Amino acid sequence: MLRLKSIICCIVLLSLAFPLGNALAKRAKFDESSVSAINLDVVRVEACARGKGCVIASGPMQVDLLDMAKDNIDYVNQVLLPEKTKRLRLILGDNSTITVDGESFPLTVPSGKTTGLKLWGWRAFPEEGGFLSNLELKLNLKRQIIVRQKRVRRNWRDWNISNNWRENLKSQEINYSYTLKPILRVLSAKTAALSTEDAAAIVAMPDEDSEIMIGDTFSLSIPAGAVSEPMVISVEESKYTVEVLDEETGVVVEKPALSSNYELSPDGAEFDEPLQIVIPYHPDLLPSEVSEYDLAVYLDGEKIPTDINTVSKTATADVWHFSTANVSHSQATGNFVFPFDERDKKWQICQGYNTPTISHGSPKYPSLIHAFDFAYGTGNLGATGCLGNSGGSTNKTIIAPAEGMILWNGSNQKDITCFQLKVAVSNGHGAQIASVKFGHMKSNSDRRSANPKLVIAQKTPIGKLSAPDKFTNGGYAHIHMAAYTTANCTGVTVPFGTVFGSGYDFSSDGSKHQWHGTEIQANGSQSATCPNGDGLYCGSVVSRDANTLYRCTNGAYTVEEQCSNGCKSMPIGQDDKCEDVVVPPPATCPNGDGLYCGSVVSRDANTLYRCTNGVYTVE
């Protein structure tokens, strides 16, 4: 009997010395304060709705369960829930982890055939469908997390024979395993409802065709194979109206803009197959020199190949990535007008570029090096500013030089207005002008605060010039005008270049008070002409679509032929084909550099001009 007891005792001791794997793993004490993160590797989210079963509501995402429980996660456009959602199921991958005392451990969630975490709550989810916006969970880590510890089995040869068996047992390495119970209670949930008129969303699947439609004509088609995993795709429409001057009645009226803006989400997403977008447009307010065939779809300002349907008034294009989409026409060089409403009178540049002794480019205003001051009048109005006609510009009407919006008025600087262009315009010398700053004008209103979606059409009145005031406009009424590549009138000014048309090239040569005294014919210096007379021109030559051949007649352009391989500029006199097109010669003076009467160079007959390399200045 004593021998049997000895044998049993030995077995017990051996079992303590050599643990038998998981069979002897035991549940360890758990300190919830030691947990700093529970990162869930979510493969997809499924939403289960009453009467509809479970549908995929989201693609892959990484979330911290601790943040989720406290409603600290921004779910914007990530999880799309159907109506009458009752519970969510998070299908997890193999890379979920829990961080305890600064060390990361694998985390498992046992739930049958699929590894998932079920989120449920009686009446916690709203009846309305839409994007998940808020989610709060009841999370008790002591009850929700199961932690087990297991001593690593060691070979007896690794034991320290100088220690007794208890010390050797304590020196064994211990492994910890963490398991998350698969059901959590939802305390509250909210959705951001989608407007059926202005927004729509779907969950695109890798092996299915799908489509988003807004209204009767906008559509976004997602073909099978475009996405490699479930993706929530949404479109939100921003409608705009345009203020335009009715020339018959002289009244400013509002009309629909050329196109709405469509925010395609998720922004920056890329696709394995192209998506087809169809955008409606309203051509009523197109400038006379722009045809519907000049229109195109633009993604965040970048023109993409487009098919124009002039019957349905829609533009169709393939998109490979997401950003803001709309229909527009390129406002290339020459599409600006001078901001004056006095069409039969003269205006003059009183301060030109580089005027350190006055204000533009001075130490006080170094960013205004390329700014202009215009005043109403003719003849010699002064050697610096137009002080000779100090009040002559008071209450003169200022008009929009191009289509755009008033970004701010007087909020950043007193009596200063920032005009943001709807479409950036080239200055002909590599810079894209995106905003224009006007100074010393009484704006009609701060339209940004009143209606941020109001676009102002070209030539529409935007304000009147202030009277002379030594504290604001230096003691003489004038309109200050400066161009910026930024959209908010910040940074250093850039030259206007050929923005007002080929009749002027307001580039910079660095000389002081450049362009001072130049007289301007309001709303354009001269009648519309073709670069080298009536004829055919490549689009790139006349700042239009490079893959189109245009016929120019008295300055009006019509599409002659679509060029599949683009126009190939050839010397003048070649056959008029897509490959062989009339090209204007480089800008030169009629008979070399020198002085010319205005009538000789198609300018004001009462003015003497100096021509230098094709650039004219008032002599």
Tab-separated table of C-alpha atoms in Angstrom, residues 26-466:
chain	number	residue	atom	x	y	z
A	26	LYS	CA	-5.751	27.426	-16.816
A	27	ARG	CA	-7.701	30.653	-16.847
A	28	ALA	CA	-5.561	33.485	-15.551
A	29	LYS	CA	-6.562	36.561	-13.620
A	30	PHE	CA	-7.314	39.475	-15.959
A	31	ASP	CA	-6.593	43.165	-15.288
A	32	GLU	CA	-8.675	45.255	-17.737
A	33	SER	CA	-6.613	48.380	-16.975
A	34	SER	CA	-3.612	46.697	-18.618
A	35	VAL	CA	-5.381	46.606	-22.026
A	36	SER	CA	-4.553	49.604	-24.235
A	37	ALA	CA	-5.931	48.421	-27.611
A	38	ILE	CA	-8.075	45.696	-29.173
A	39	ASN	CA	-7.473	45.894	-32.927
A	40	LEU	CA	-10.013	44.001	-35.011
A	41	ASP	CA	-9.095	42.845	-38.506
A	42	VAL	CA	-12.518	43.307	-40.128
A	43	VAL	CA	-12.823	41.618	-43.520
A	44	ARG	CA	-16.366	42.911	-44.015
A	45	VAL	CA	-19.401	44.088	-42.085
A	46	GLU	CA	-22.751	42.387	-42.586
A	47	ALA	CA	-26.044	44.050	-41.662
A	48	CYS	CA	-29.055	41.906	-40.874
A	49	ALA	CA	-32.419	43.600	-41.409
A	50	ARG	CA	-35.935	42.500	-40.633
A	51	GLY	CA	-37.435	40.716	-43.621
A	52	LYS	CA	-34.302	41.177	-45.767
A	53	GLY	CA	-31.765	38.802	-44.298
A	54	CYS	CA	-28.096	39.739	-43.999
A	55	VAL	CA	-26.341	41.871	-46.635
A	56	ILE	CA	-22.779	43.120	-46.946
A	57	ALA	CA	-22.621	46.638	-45.542
A	58	SER	CA	-18.903	47.403	-45.749
A	59	GLY	CA	-15.579	46.184	-47.052
A	60	PRO	CA	-12.339	45.737	-45.074
A	61	MET	CA	-11.583	48.083	-42.206
A	62	GLN	CA	-9.373	48.193	-39.135
A	63	VAL	CA	-11.069	49.265	-35.896
A	64	ASP	CA	-10.117	49.432	-32.239
A	65	LEU	CA	-12.867	47.804	-30.177
A	66	LEU	CA	-12.117	50.136	-27.266
A	67	ASP	CA	-12.783	53.172	-29.490
A	68	MET	CA	-15.833	51.487	-31.001
A	69	ALA	CA	-17.333	50.892	-27.582
A	70	LYS	CA	-16.895	54.566	-26.671
A	71	ASP	CA	-18.267	55.791	-30.030
A	72	ASN	CA	-14.893	57.329	-30.958
A	73	ILE	CA	-14.777	56.089	-34.576
A	74	ASP	CA	-15.560	58.196	-37.632
A	75	TYR	CA	-17.680	55.961	-39.863
A	76	VAL	CA	-18.164	58.545	-42.631
A	77	ASN	CA	-19.186	56.746	-45.844
A	78	GLN	CA	-17.824	53.408	-44.577
A	79	VAL	CA	-20.796	51.276	-43.463
A	80	LEU	CA	-24.081	51.377	-45.415
A	81	LEU	CA	-27.050	49.987	-43.482
A	82	PRO	CA	-30.396	48.943	-44.992
A	83	GLU	CA	-33.706	49.956	-43.476
A	84	LYS	CA	-34.845	48.087	-40.350
A	85	THR	CA	-31.350	46.884	-39.464
A	86	LYS	CA	-31.456	44.773	-36.279
A	87	ARG	CA	-27.880	43.594	-35.811
A	88	LEU	CA	-24.385	43.714	-37.298
A	89	ARG	CA	-21.876	40.972	-37.824
A	90	LEU	CA	-18.175	41.749	-38.112
A	91	ILE	CA	-16.459	39.034	-40.132
A	92	LEU	CA	-12.866	38.932	-38.923
A	93	GLY	CA	-9.605	37.912	-40.517
A	94	ASP	CA	-6.632	36.255	-38.851
A	95	ASN	CA	-4.814	39.401	-37.729
A	96	SER	CA	-6.850	40.700	-34.784
A	97	THR	CA	-4.702	41.560	-31.770
A	98	ILE	CA	-4.946	42.720	-28.161
A	99	THR	CA	-2.312	44.898	-26.516
A	100	VAL	CA	-1.676	44.107	-22.843
A	101	ASP	CA	0.973	45.950	-20.811
A	102	GLY	CA	2.381	47.291	-24.077
A	103	GLU	CA	2.797	43.822	-25.636
A	104	SER	CA	0.661	42.648	-28.570
A	105	PHE	CA	-0.977	39.189	-28.559
A	106	PRO	CA	-3.160	37.364	-31.113
A	107	LEU	CA	-6.882	37.599	-30.410
A	108	THR	CA	-9.392	34.938	-31.452
A	109	VAL	CA	-13.174	35.119	-31.690
A	110	PRO	CA	-14.787	31.655	-31.819
A	111	SER	CA	-18.157	31.701	-33.623
A	112	GLY	CA	-18.779	28.526	-35.559
A	113	LYS	CA	-18.021	28.280	-39.273
A	114	THR	CA	-17.051	31.948	-39.689
A	115	THR	CA	-14.975	34.076	-37.364
A	116	GLY	CA	-17.329	36.901	-36.546
A	117	LEU	CA	-18.349	39.295	-33.843
A	118	LYS	CA	-22.108	39.808	-33.462
A	119	LEU	CA	-23.375	43.231	-32.410
A	120	TRP	CA	-27.012	43.264	-31.346
A	121	GLY	CA	-29.331	45.438	-29.281
A	122	TRP	CA	-33.070	45.625	-28.743
A	123	ARG	CA	-34.295	48.667	-30.719
A	124	ALA	CA	-30.783	50.113	-30.747
A	125	PHE	CA	-30.656	50.628	-34.517
A	126	PRO	CA	-32.858	53.265	-36.208
A	127	GLU	CA	-35.526	52.231	-38.688
A	128	GLU	CA	-34.037	54.484	-41.396
A	129	GLY	CA	-31.245	53.197	-43.578
A	130	GLY	CA	-28.127	55.135	-44.494
A	131	PHE	CA	-24.496	55.474	-43.508
A	132	LEU	CA	-23.630	54.369	-39.979
A	133	SER	CA	-22.649	57.537	-38.120
A	134	ASN	CA	-22.586	56.562	-34.413
A	135	LEU	CA	-22.264	53.251	-32.554
A	136	GLU	CA	-21.880	52.725	-28.797
A	137	LEU	CA	-21.303	49.291	-27.242
A	138	LYS	CA	-21.505	47.803	-23.782
A	139	LEU	CA	-18.045	46.385	-23.187
A	140	ASN	CA	-17.045	44.694	-19.910
A	141	LEU	CA	-13.544	43.399	-20.547
A	142	LYS	CA	-13.497	41.147	-17.463
A	143	ARG	CA	-16.497	39.267	-18.793
A	144	GLN	CA	-15.784	39.656	-22.523
A	145	ILE	CA	-12.114	38.642	-22.606
A	146	ILE	CA	-11.007	35.123	-21.688
A	147	VAL	CA	-7.304	34.838	-20.963
A	148	ARG	CA	-5.534	31.533	-20.438
A	149	GLN	CA	-1.986	30.776	-19.487
A	150	LYS	CA	0.032	27.741	-20.386
A	151	ARG	CA	3.495	26.758	-19.281
A	152	VAL	CA	5.808	25.822	-22.119
A	153	ARG	CA	6.831	22.163	-21.837
A	154	ARG	CA	10.583	21.902	-21.265
A	155	ASN	CA	12.942	19.017	-21.800
A	156	TRP	CA	14.349	17.669	-18.525
A	157	ARG	CA	17.849	18.269	-19.872
A	158	ASP	CA	17.132	22.014	-19.774
A	159	TRP	CA	16.422	21.972	-16.094
A	160	ASN	CA	18.913	23.383	-13.652
A	161	ILE	CA	19.931	20.371	-11.577
A	162	SER	CA	21.196	22.637	-8.801
A	163	ASN	CA	17.626	23.931	-8.222
A	164	ASN	CA	14.891	21.998	-6.574
A	165	TRP	CA	11.817	21.046	-8.584
A	166	ARG	CA	9.788	24.054	-7.387
A	167	GLU	CA	12.388	26.578	-8.577
A	168	ASN	CA	12.629	24.812	-11.924
A	169	LEU	CA	8.849	24.930	-12.219
A	170	LYS	CA	8.776	28.685	-11.555
A	171	SER	CA	11.440	29.302	-14.196
A	172	GLN	CA	9.265	27.842	-16.980
A	173	GLU	CA	8.086	30.223	-19.727
A	174	ILE	CA	4.346	30.980	-19.708
A	175	ASN	CA	2.284	31.606	-22.876
A	176	TYR	CA	-0.907	33.660	-22.745
A	177	SER	CA	-3.856	33.295	-25.115
A	178	TYR	CA	-6.740	35.774	-25.423
A	179	THR	CA	-10.248	35.043	-26.656
A	180	LEU	CA	-13.034	37.543	-27.267
A	181	LYS	CA	-16.566	36.321	-26.639
A	182	PRO	CA	-18.488	36.592	-29.934
A	183	ILE	CA	-21.527	38.639	-28.845
A	184	LEU	CA	-21.601	42.309	-27.833
A	185	ARG	CA	-24.561	44.451	-26.900
A	186	VAL	CA	-25.245	47.676	-28.828
A	187	LEU	CA	-26.343	50.522	-26.566
A	188	SER	CA	-27.130	53.026	-29.331
A	189	ALA	CA	-26.667	53.470	-33.068
A	190	LYS	CA	-27.415	56.282	-35.520
A	191	THR	CA	-27.449	56.592	-39.295
A	192	ALA	CA	-26.969	59.566	-41.599
A	193	ALA	CA	-29.890	59.257	-43.979
A	194	LEU	CA	-29.177	59.661	-47.699
A	195	SER	CA	-31.152	62.235	-49.632
A	196	THR	CA	-32.778	60.331	-52.474
A	197	GLU	CA	-32.654	63.486	-54.611
A	198	ASP	CA	-29.048	64.628	-54.191
A	199	ALA	CA	-27.119	61.553	-53.007
A	200	ALA	CA	-27.004	57.792	-53.435
A	201	ALA	CA	-24.755	54.902	-52.375
A	202	ILE	CA	-24.269	51.172	-52.899
A	203	VAL	CA	-21.908	48.426	-51.805
A	204	ALA	CA	-20.036	47.412	-54.957
A	205	MET	CA	-19.142	43.712	-55.146
A	206	PRO	CA	-16.131	42.265	-57.019
A	207	ASP	CA	-18.146	39.900	-59.230
A	208	GLU	CA	-21.291	41.976	-59.838
A	209	ASP	CA	-22.339	44.876	-62.078
A	210	SER	CA	-23.924	47.759	-60.170
A	211	GLU	CA	-25.113	51.293	-60.835
A	212	ILE	CA	-25.803	54.540	-58.973
A	213	MET	CA	-28.385	56.947	-60.364
A	214	ILE	CA	-29.364	60.461	-59.273
A	215	GLY	CA	-32.286	62.095	-60.999
A	216	ASP	CA	-33.185	61.114	-64.539
A	217	THR	CA	-29.832	61.457	-66.290
A	218	PHE	CA	-26.856	61.117	-63.922
A	219	SER	CA	-25.459	57.613	-63.578
A	220	LEU	CA	-22.295	55.879	-62.394
A	221	SER	CA	-21.882	52.309	-63.667
A	222	ILE	CA	-19.529	49.953	-61.798
A	223	PRO	CA	-18.693	46.830	-63.837
A	224	ALA	CA	-17.798	43.428	-62.388
A	225	GLY	CA	-14.073	43.281	-61.748
A	226	ALA	CA	-13.712	46.994	-60.977
A	227	VAL	CA	-13.206	46.322	-57.248
A	228	SER	CA	-11.257	43.451	-55.714
A	229	GLU	CA	-13.235	43.446	-52.441
A	230	PRO	CA	-16.553	44.907	-51.263
A	231	MET	CA	-16.467	48.711	-51.347
A	232	VAL	CA	-19.017	51.317	-50.306
A	233	ILE	CA	-19.343	53.811	-53.180
A	234	SER	CA	-21.379	57.006	-52.850
A	235	VAL	CA	-22.159	60.062	-54.970
A	236	GLU	CA	-23.367	63.410	-53.626
A	237	GLU	CA	-24.591	66.142	-55.964
A	238	SER	CA	-24.031	69.856	-55.288
A	239	LYS	CA	-26.302	71.988	-57.441
A	240	TYR	CA	-25.322	75.502	-58.453
A	241	THR	CA	-27.132	78.495	-59.863
A	242	VAL	CA	-25.516	81.275	-61.859
A	243	GLU	CA	-26.118	85.009	-61.586
A	244	VAL	CA	-26.185	86.405	-65.107
A	245	LEU	CA	-26.972	89.802	-66.574
A	246	ASP	CA	-29.956	89.796	-68.931
A	247	GLU	CA	-28.662	92.164	-71.609
A	248	GLU	CA	-32.159	92.918	-72.902
A	249	THR	CA	-33.620	94.005	-69.567
A	250	GLY	CA	-30.421	94.909	-67.697
A	251	VAL	CA	-31.600	92.805	-64.744
A	252	VAL	CA	-29.427	90.223	-62.973
A	253	VAL	CA	-31.235	86.855	-62.905
A	254	GLU	CA	-30.392	83.372	-61.640
A	255	LYS	CA	-30.215	80.380	-63.979
A	256	PRO	CA	-28.955	76.791	-63.613
A	257	ALA	CA	-25.190	76.422	-63.823
A	258	LEU	CA	-23.573	74.481	-66.642
A	259	SER	CA	-23.179	71.442	-64.402
A	260	SER	CA	-23.542	70.258	-60.839
A	261	ASN	CA	-20.512	69.034	-58.928
A	262	TYR	CA	-20.530	65.345	-57.988
A	263	GLU	CA	-18.463	64.181	-55.015
A	264	LEU	CA	-17.351	60.606	-55.750
A	265	SER	CA	-16.453	58.662	-52.609
A	266	PRO	CA	-14.227	57.262	-51.311
A	267	ASP	CA	-11.999	60.080	-52.550
A	268	GLY	CA	-8.828	58.802	-54.212
A	269	ALA	CA	-10.148	55.258	-54.739
A	270	GLU	CA	-8.678	53.467	-57.768
A	271	PHE	CA	-10.273	50.706	-59.819
A	272	ASP	CA	-9.159	47.666	-61.808
A	273	GLU	CA	-11.730	48.362	-64.547
A	274	PRO	CA	-13.037	51.795	-65.630
A	275	LEU	CA	-16.335	53.078	-64.260
A	276	GLN	CA	-18.599	54.937	-66.673
A	277	ILE	CA	-20.006	58.275	-65.547
A	278	VAL	CA	-22.820	60.160	-67.298
A	279	ILE	CA	-23.298	63.802	-66.236
A	280	PRO	CA	-26.090	66.103	-67.458
A	281	TYR	CA	-25.281	69.696	-68.434
A	282	HIS	CA	-27.183	72.923	-69.240
A	283	PRO	CA	-25.547	74.748	-72.198
A	284	ASP	CA	-27.759	77.868	-72.108
A	285	LEU	CA	-25.073	80.105	-70.584
A	286	LEU	CA	-22.094	78.971	-72.627
A	287	PRO	CA	-20.002	81.870	-73.986
A	288	SER	CA	-20.606	82.559	-77.665
A	289	GLU	CA	-17.147	81.333	-78.619
A	290	VAL	CA	-17.613	77.979	-76.828
A	291	SER	CA	-19.587	75.147	-78.433
A	292	GLU	CA	-21.016	72.081	-76.713
A	293	TYR	CA	-18.244	70.064	-78.340
A	294	ASP	CA	-15.742	72.070	-76.282
A	295	LEU	CA	-17.225	70.557	-73.119
A	296	ALA	CA	-15.677	67.670	-71.218
A	297	VAL	CA	-15.840	65.847	-67.901
A	298	TYR	CA	-13.306	67.136	-65.403
A	299	LEU	CA	-12.066	65.175	-62.380
A	300	ASP	CA	-10.821	67.607	-59.748
A	301	GLY	CA	-10.029	70.090	-62.521
A	302	GLU	CA	-8.323	67.546	-64.789
A	303	LYS	CA	-9.894	67.072	-68.222
A	304	ILE	CA	-10.572	63.465	-69.273
A	305	PRO	CA	-11.690	62.029	-72.668
A	306	THR	CA	-15.422	62.622	-73.057
A	307	ASP	CA	-18.287	61.834	-75.429
A	308	ILE	CA	-20.790	64.706	-75.751
A	309	ASN	CA	-24.428	63.960	-76.620
A	310	THR	CA	-25.985	67.240	-77.760
A	311	VAL	CA	-29.456	65.653	-77.920
A	312	SER	CA	-29.670	64.316	-74.362
A	313	LYS	CA	-27.300	67.086	-73.102
A	314	THR	CA	-25.067	64.601	-71.319
A	315	ALA	CA	-21.309	64.031	-71.092
A	316	THR	CA	-20.026	60.449	-70.792
A	317	ALA	CA	-16.534	59.434	-69.695
A	318	ASP	CA	-14.568	56.557	-68.161
A	319	VAL	CA	-13.131	57.160	-64.699
A	320	TRP	CA	-10.333	55.090	-63.127
A	321	HIS	CA	-10.141	56.981	-59.857
A	322	PHE	CA	-12.387	59.157	-57.664
A	323	SER	CA	-12.501	62.864	-56.896
A	324	THR	CA	-14.941	65.687	-57.699
A	325	ALA	CA	-16.503	65.412	-61.174
A	326	ASN	CA	-18.329	67.984	-63.284
A	327	VAL	CA	-18.792	69.150	-66.858
A	328	SER	CA	-16.913	72.257	-67.909
A	329	HIS	CA	-15.031	73.904	-70.717
A	330	SER	CA	-11.397	74.854	-70.509
A	331	GLN	CA	-11.070	78.572	-69.925
A	332	ALA	CA	-7.845	78.849	-71.824
A	333	THR	CA	-5.917	82.023	-72.491
A	334	GLY	CA	-8.105	84.738	-73.981
A	335	ASN	CA	-11.336	83.841	-72.182
A	336	PHE	CA	-11.017	86.606	-69.570
A	337	VAL	CA	-12.543	90.024	-70.047
A	338	PHE	CA	-11.430	93.245	-68.397
A	339	PRO	CA	-13.596	93.970	-65.347
A	340	PHE	CA	-15.137	97.151	-66.752
A	341	ASP	CA	-18.703	97.863	-67.765
A	342	GLU	CA	-17.955	101.038	-69.736
A	343	ARG	CA	-17.687	99.386	-73.138
A	344	ASP	CA	-17.395	102.506	-75.262
A	345	LYS	CA	-14.834	104.364	-73.141
A	346	LYS	CA	-11.227	104.004	-72.047
A	347	TRP	CA	-9.546	102.647	-68.927
A	348	GLN	CA	-5.883	103.003	-68.046
A	349	ILE	CA	-3.280	101.108	-66.015
A	350	CYS	CA	-2.230	103.535	-63.301
A	351	GLN	CA	0.077	101.194	-61.418
A	352	GLY	CA	1.736	98.357	-63.255
A	353	TYR	CA	4.096	95.623	-62.202
A	354	ASN	CA	7.091	96.243	-59.935
A	355	THR	CA	6.246	99.606	-58.341
A	356	PRO	CA	8.313	99.580	-55.130
A	357	THR	CA	8.020	103.351	-54.664
A	358	ILE	CA	4.212	103.122	-54.568
A	359	SER	CA	2.744	99.847	-53.270
A	360	HIS	CA	2.990	96.898	-55.638
A	361	GLY	CA	6.123	94.983	-54.752
A	362	SER	CA	7.052	97.421	-52.003
A	363	PRO	CA	8.538	96.132	-48.711
A	364	LYS	CA	5.088	96.516	-47.185
A	365	TYR	CA	3.351	94.446	-49.908
A	366	PRO	CA	6.008	92.186	-51.487
A	367	SER	CA	3.407	89.644	-52.637
A	368	LEU	CA	1.709	92.183	-54.980
A	369	ILE	CA	4.593	92.446	-57.424
A	370	HIS	CA	2.391	91.655	-60.466
A	371	ALA	CA	-0.735	93.595	-59.462
A	372	PHE	CA	-2.525	96.201	-61.596
A	373	ASP	CA	-4.459	99.341	-60.682
A	374	PHE	CA	-6.973	100.401	-63.335
A	375	ALA	CA	-8.721	103.791	-63.432
A	376	TYR	CA	-11.278	105.347	-65.749
A	377	GLY	CA	-9.922	107.964	-68.126
A	378	THR	CA	-7.669	108.722	-71.089
A	379	GLY	CA	-4.513	110.724	-71.634
A	380	ASN	CA	-1.823	111.373	-69.034
A	381	LEU	CA	-3.449	110.826	-65.650
A	382	GLY	CA	-0.226	110.957	-63.659
A	383	ALA	CA	3.292	109.644	-63.431
A	384	THR	CA	2.463	107.078	-60.716
A	385	GLY	CA	-1.183	106.474	-59.847
A	386	CYS	CA	-4.117	108.051	-61.676
A	387	LEU	CA	-4.172	111.072	-59.386
A	388	GLY	CA	-5.043	113.350	-62.291
A	389	ASN	CA	-8.532	111.909	-62.321
A	390	SER	CA	-8.872	111.005	-58.652
A	391	GLY	CA	-12.656	110.713	-58.556
A	392	GLY	CA	-13.316	109.788	-62.160
A	393	SER	CA	-13.751	106.083	-61.396
A	394	THR	CA	-16.152	106.490	-58.453
A	395	ASN	CA	-19.240	104.230	-58.678
A	396	LYS	CA	-18.102	102.674	-61.956
A	397	THR	CA	-19.478	99.140	-62.275
A	398	ILE	CA	-17.074	96.202	-61.962
A	399	ILE	CA	-17.993	92.925	-63.661
A	400	ALA	CA	-16.840	89.321	-63.278
A	401	PRO	CA	-13.902	88.682	-65.665
A	402	ALA	CA	-14.863	84.990	-65.869
A	403	GLU	CA	-17.311	82.559	-64.299
A	404	GLY	CA	-16.674	82.194	-60.584
A	405	MET	CA	-17.716	82.802	-56.991
A	406	ILE	CA	-17.005	85.450	-54.360
A	407	LEU	CA	-14.960	83.495	-51.837
A	408	TRP	CA	-14.782	86.304	-49.293
A	409	ASN	CA	-15.505	90.016	-49.193
A	410	GLY	CA	-13.877	92.292	-46.651
A	411	SER	CA	-13.393	89.438	-44.188
A	412	ASN	CA	-9.632	89.178	-44.655
A	413	GLN	CA	-8.829	92.764	-45.675
A	414	LYS	CA	-10.971	95.905	-45.650
A	415	ASP	CA	-12.694	96.594	-49.014
A	416	ILE	CA	-10.855	93.620	-50.602
A	417	THR	CA	-12.756	90.867	-52.429
A	418	CYS	CA	-11.466	87.416	-53.405
A	419	PHE	CA	-13.048	86.060	-56.593
A	420	GLN	CA	-12.572	82.301	-57.019
A	421	LEU	CA	-12.680	81.058	-60.619
A	422	LYS	CA	-15.000	78.181	-61.478
A	423	VAL	CA	-12.323	76.895	-63.901
A	424	ALA	CA	-8.663	77.874	-63.689
A	425	VAL	CA	-7.410	79.885	-66.668
A	426	SER	CA	-3.961	79.792	-68.234
A	427	ASN	CA	-1.878	82.953	-68.387
A	428	GLY	CA	-0.119	81.577	-71.468
A	429	HIS	CA	3.210	81.264	-69.642
A	430	GLY	CA	2.806	78.112	-67.579
A	431	ALA	CA	0.717	79.449	-64.683
A	432	GLN	CA	-2.905	78.528	-63.990
A	433	ILE	CA	-4.821	81.430	-62.459
A	434	ALA	CA	-7.354	80.106	-59.922
A	435	SER	CA	-8.416	83.295	-58.121
A	436	VAL	CA	-8.370	87.070	-58.584
A	437	LYS	CA	-8.239	89.708	-55.859
A	438	PHE	CA	-10.177	92.939	-56.347
A	439	GLY	CA	-9.522	95.981	-54.210
A	440	HIS	CA	-11.368	99.206	-53.371
A	441	MET	CA	-14.750	97.975	-54.564
A	442	LYS	CA	-18.100	97.954	-52.803
A	443	SER	CA	-19.236	94.377	-53.445
A	444	ASN	CA	-22.910	93.720	-54.145
A	445	SER	CA	-22.944	91.220	-51.270
A	446	ASP	CA	-20.882	88.661	-49.440
A	447	ARG	CA	-22.327	85.853	-51.521
A	448	ARG	CA	-20.306	83.174	-49.776
A	449	SER	CA	-22.120	83.648	-46.505
A	450	ALA	CA	-25.484	84.233	-48.203
A	451	ASN	CA	-25.342	81.388	-50.716
A	452	PRO	CA	-22.073	79.442	-51.114
A	453	LYS	CA	-23.420	77.592	-54.171
A	454	LEU	CA	-24.104	80.726	-56.225
A	455	VAL	CA	-21.887	81.033	-59.302
A	456	ILE	CA	-21.508	84.403	-60.996
A	457	ALA	CA	-21.484	84.393	-64.787
A	458	GLN	CA	-18.859	86.239	-66.786
A	459	LYS	CA	-19.677	89.957	-67.323
A	460	THR	CA	-22.186	90.008	-64.437
A	461	PRO	CA	-21.860	93.086	-62.170
A	462	ILE	CA	-20.219	92.281	-58.840
A	463	GLY	CA	-19.813	95.758	-57.340
A	464	LYS	CA	-19.021	99.467	-57.733
A	465	LEU	CA	-15.814	101.398	-57.123
A	466	SER	CA	-15.419	103.344	-53.902
